[in-house]
CSV table of C-alpha atoms in Angstrom, one decimal:
chain,number,residue,atom,x,y,z
A,148,MET,CA,149.7,124.2,76.2
A,149,VAL,CA,149.9,126.5,79.2
A,150,LEU,CA,147.7,125.3,82.1
A,151,GLU,CA,145.3,127.6,84.1
A,152,THR,CA,143.7,127.5,87.5
A,153,GLY,CA,140.7,125.3,87.4
A,154,ASN,CA,142.2,122.8,84.8
A,155,SER,CA,141.7,119.2,85.9
A,156,TYR,CA,142.6,115.7,84.9
A,157,SER,CA,141.2,112.4,86.0
A,158,GLU,CA,142.3,108.8,85.5
A,159,VAL,CA,140.4,105.6,86.3
A,160,PHE,CA,142.7,102.9,87.7
A,161,SER,CA,142.8,99.8,89.8
A,162,PHE,CA,145.6,97.8,91.5
A,163,THR,CA,145.8,93.9,91.8
A,164,GLN,CA,146.8,91.9,94.8
A,165,ALA,CA,150.1,91.2,92.9
A,166,ASP,CA,150.7,95.0,92.7
A,167,VAL,CA,150.2,95.2,96.5
A,168,GLU,CA,152.7,92.3,96.9
A,169,LYS,CA,155.2,94.1,94.7
A,170,PHE,CA,154.8,97.3,96.6
A,171,ALA,CA,155.3,95.4,99.9
A,172,GLU,CA,158.5,94.0,98.5
A,173,VAL,CA,159.9,97.3,97.3
A,174,SER,CA,158.8,99.3,100.3
A,175,GLY,CA,159.6,96.7,103.0
A,176,ASP,CA,156.1,97.1,104.4
A,177,ASP,CA,155.0,93.5,104.8
A,178,ASN,CA,152.3,94.1,107.3
A,179,PRO,CA,150.0,91.2,107.2
A,180,LEU,CA,147.0,93.5,106.9
A,181,HIS,CA,148.0,94.0,103.3
A,182,LEU,CA,149.2,90.5,102.4
A,183,ASP,CA,147.4,87.8,104.6
A,184,GLU,CA,143.7,87.1,103.9
A,185,THR,CA,143.5,85.1,107.2
A,186,TYR,CA,145.0,87.8,109.3
A,187,ALA,CA,143.0,90.6,107.6
A,188,ALA,CA,139.8,88.6,108.2
A,189,THR,CA,140.2,89.1,111.9
A,190,THR,CA,140.4,92.9,111.5
A,191,ASN,CA,137.7,95.6,111.0
A,192,PHE,CA,138.5,95.5,107.2
A,193,LYS,CA,137.7,91.8,106.8
A,194,LYS,CA,140.1,91.5,103.9
A,195,PRO,CA,143.6,92.8,102.9
A,196,ILE,CA,143.7,96.5,102.3
A,197,MET,CA,146.2,98.3,100.1
A,198,HIS,CA,149.1,100.3,101.4
A,199,GLY,CA,148.0,103.9,101.6
A,200,PHE,CA,151.0,105.0,99.7
A,201,LEU,CA,150.4,102.6,96.9
A,202,GLY,CA,147.0,104.2,96.4
A,203,GLY,CA,148.5,107.6,96.6
A,204,SER,CA,151.3,106.7,94.1
A,205,ILE,CA,148.8,107.3,91.3
A,206,PHE,CA,149.5,111.0,91.8
A,207,SER,CA,153.1,110.5,91.0
A,208,LYS,CA,152.2,108.8,87.7
A,209,ILE,CA,149.7,111.5,86.8
A,210,LEU,CA,151.7,114.6,87.7
A,211,GLY,CA,154.9,113.2,86.1
A,212,THR,CA,153.5,111.7,82.9
A,213,ARG,CA,150.1,113.0,82.2
A,214,PHE,CA,149.1,116.3,83.9
A,215,PRO,CA,151.0,118.6,83.8
A,216,GLY,CA,153.4,115.8,82.7
A,217,PRO,CA,157.0,115.5,81.7
A,218,GLY,CA,159.2,118.1,83.4
A,219,SER,CA,157.1,118.2,86.6
A,220,VAL,CA,159.0,118.1,89.9
A,221,TYR,CA,157.1,117.1,93.1
A,222,LEU,CA,157.7,119.7,95.8
A,223,LYS,CA,155.1,118.6,98.3
A,224,GLN,CA,152.2,116.1,98.8
A,225,VAL,CA,149.8,116.0,101.6
A,226,LEU,CA,147.6,112.9,101.7
A,227,GLU,CA,144.7,112.1,104.1
A,228,PHE,CA,143.6,108.4,103.9
A,229,LYS,CA,139.9,108.7,104.5
A,230,ARG,CA,138.8,105.1,103.6
A,231,PRO,CA,140.6,101.8,103.0
A,232,MET,CA,141.4,100.9,99.4
A,233,TYR,CA,141.2,97.3,98.1
A,234,ALA,CA,142.9,95.4,95.3
A,235,GLY,CA,140.6,94.9,92.3
A,236,VAL,CA,138.3,97.9,93.1
A,237,VAL,CA,138.0,100.5,90.4
A,238,TYR,CA,139.0,104.0,91.5
A,239,GLU,CA,139.2,107.5,89.9
A,240,ALA,CA,142.1,109.9,90.7
A,241,ILE,CA,141.3,113.5,90.1
A,242,VAL,CA,143.8,116.4,90.2
A,243,THR,CA,142.7,120.1,89.9
A,244,ILE,CA,144.9,123.1,89.8
A,245,THR,CA,143.9,125.5,92.5
A,246,GLU,CA,146.8,128.0,92.4
A,247,ILE,CA,149.6,128.9,89.9
A,248,ASN,CA,152.7,131.0,90.5
A,249,ARG,CA,154.0,131.7,87.0
A,250,THR,CA,157.1,133.5,88.3
A,251,ARG,CA,158.2,130.3,90.2
A,252,HIS,CA,156.6,127.9,87.7
A,253,THR,CA,154.7,126.3,90.5
A,254,ALA,CA,151.2,125.0,91.0
A,255,VAL,CA,149.1,123.8,93.9
A,256,LEU,CA,146.7,121.0,93.0
A,257,GLU,CA,143.9,119.4,94.9
A,258,THR,CA,144.3,115.6,94.7
A,259,LYS,CA,141.8,113.0,95.4
A,260,VAL,CA,140.9,109.3,94.9
A,261,VAL,CA,137.2,108.3,94.6
A,262,ASP,CA,135.8,104.8,94.7
A,263,ARG,CA,134.0,104.6,91.4
A,264,GLU,CA,131.2,102.3,92.7
A,265,SER,CA,130.4,104.1,96.0
A,266,GLY,CA,131.4,107.6,95.0
A,267,LYS,CA,133.2,108.0,98.3
A,268,ILE,CA,136.5,109.7,98.7
A,269,ALA,CA,139.3,107.3,99.6
A,270,ILE,CA,142.2,109.7,99.6
A,271,SER,CA,142.2,113.5,99.6
A,272,GLY,CA,145.1,115.9,99.6
A,273,GLU,CA,147.1,118.6,98.0
A,274,ALA,CA,150.2,118.6,95.9
A,275,VAL,CA,152.7,121.3,95.0
A,276,ILE,CA,154.7,120.9,91.8
A,277,MET,CA,157.1,122.8,89.6
A,278,ASN,CA,157.1,122.6,85.8
A,279,SER,CA,158.9,125.4,83.8
A,280,GLU,CA,157.4,124.1,80.5
A,281,ARG,CA,153.7,124.3,81.3
A,282,LEU,CA,153.3,126.8,84.1
């Protein structure tokens, strides 16, 4: 299937505190704001928040395995972290193709993560990918 401008994909997801701890271990970011309930309680957030890049990592999964899927290569990702994200909260990631360059087999996609309960955007951004099979 060849993709067109305006095509979109969404996926509902959630991360656990164990996922946050694994991400801290892999990334080396052991900021207590992500891992220590007592510390986080003293901040404006009142409880541990997820690493922004853990929340944004959903786009790597989507673009590489779902939409457009296998064969996709990330060329660029811009992320704006608009709201904190929390373990155990249900979110929806939405990607929408805004531009396609068929000669270069590239596409620009709007990327966003929305809190399913509040409807508020937690992450917004833009990705550029290459996929010679689907674009």
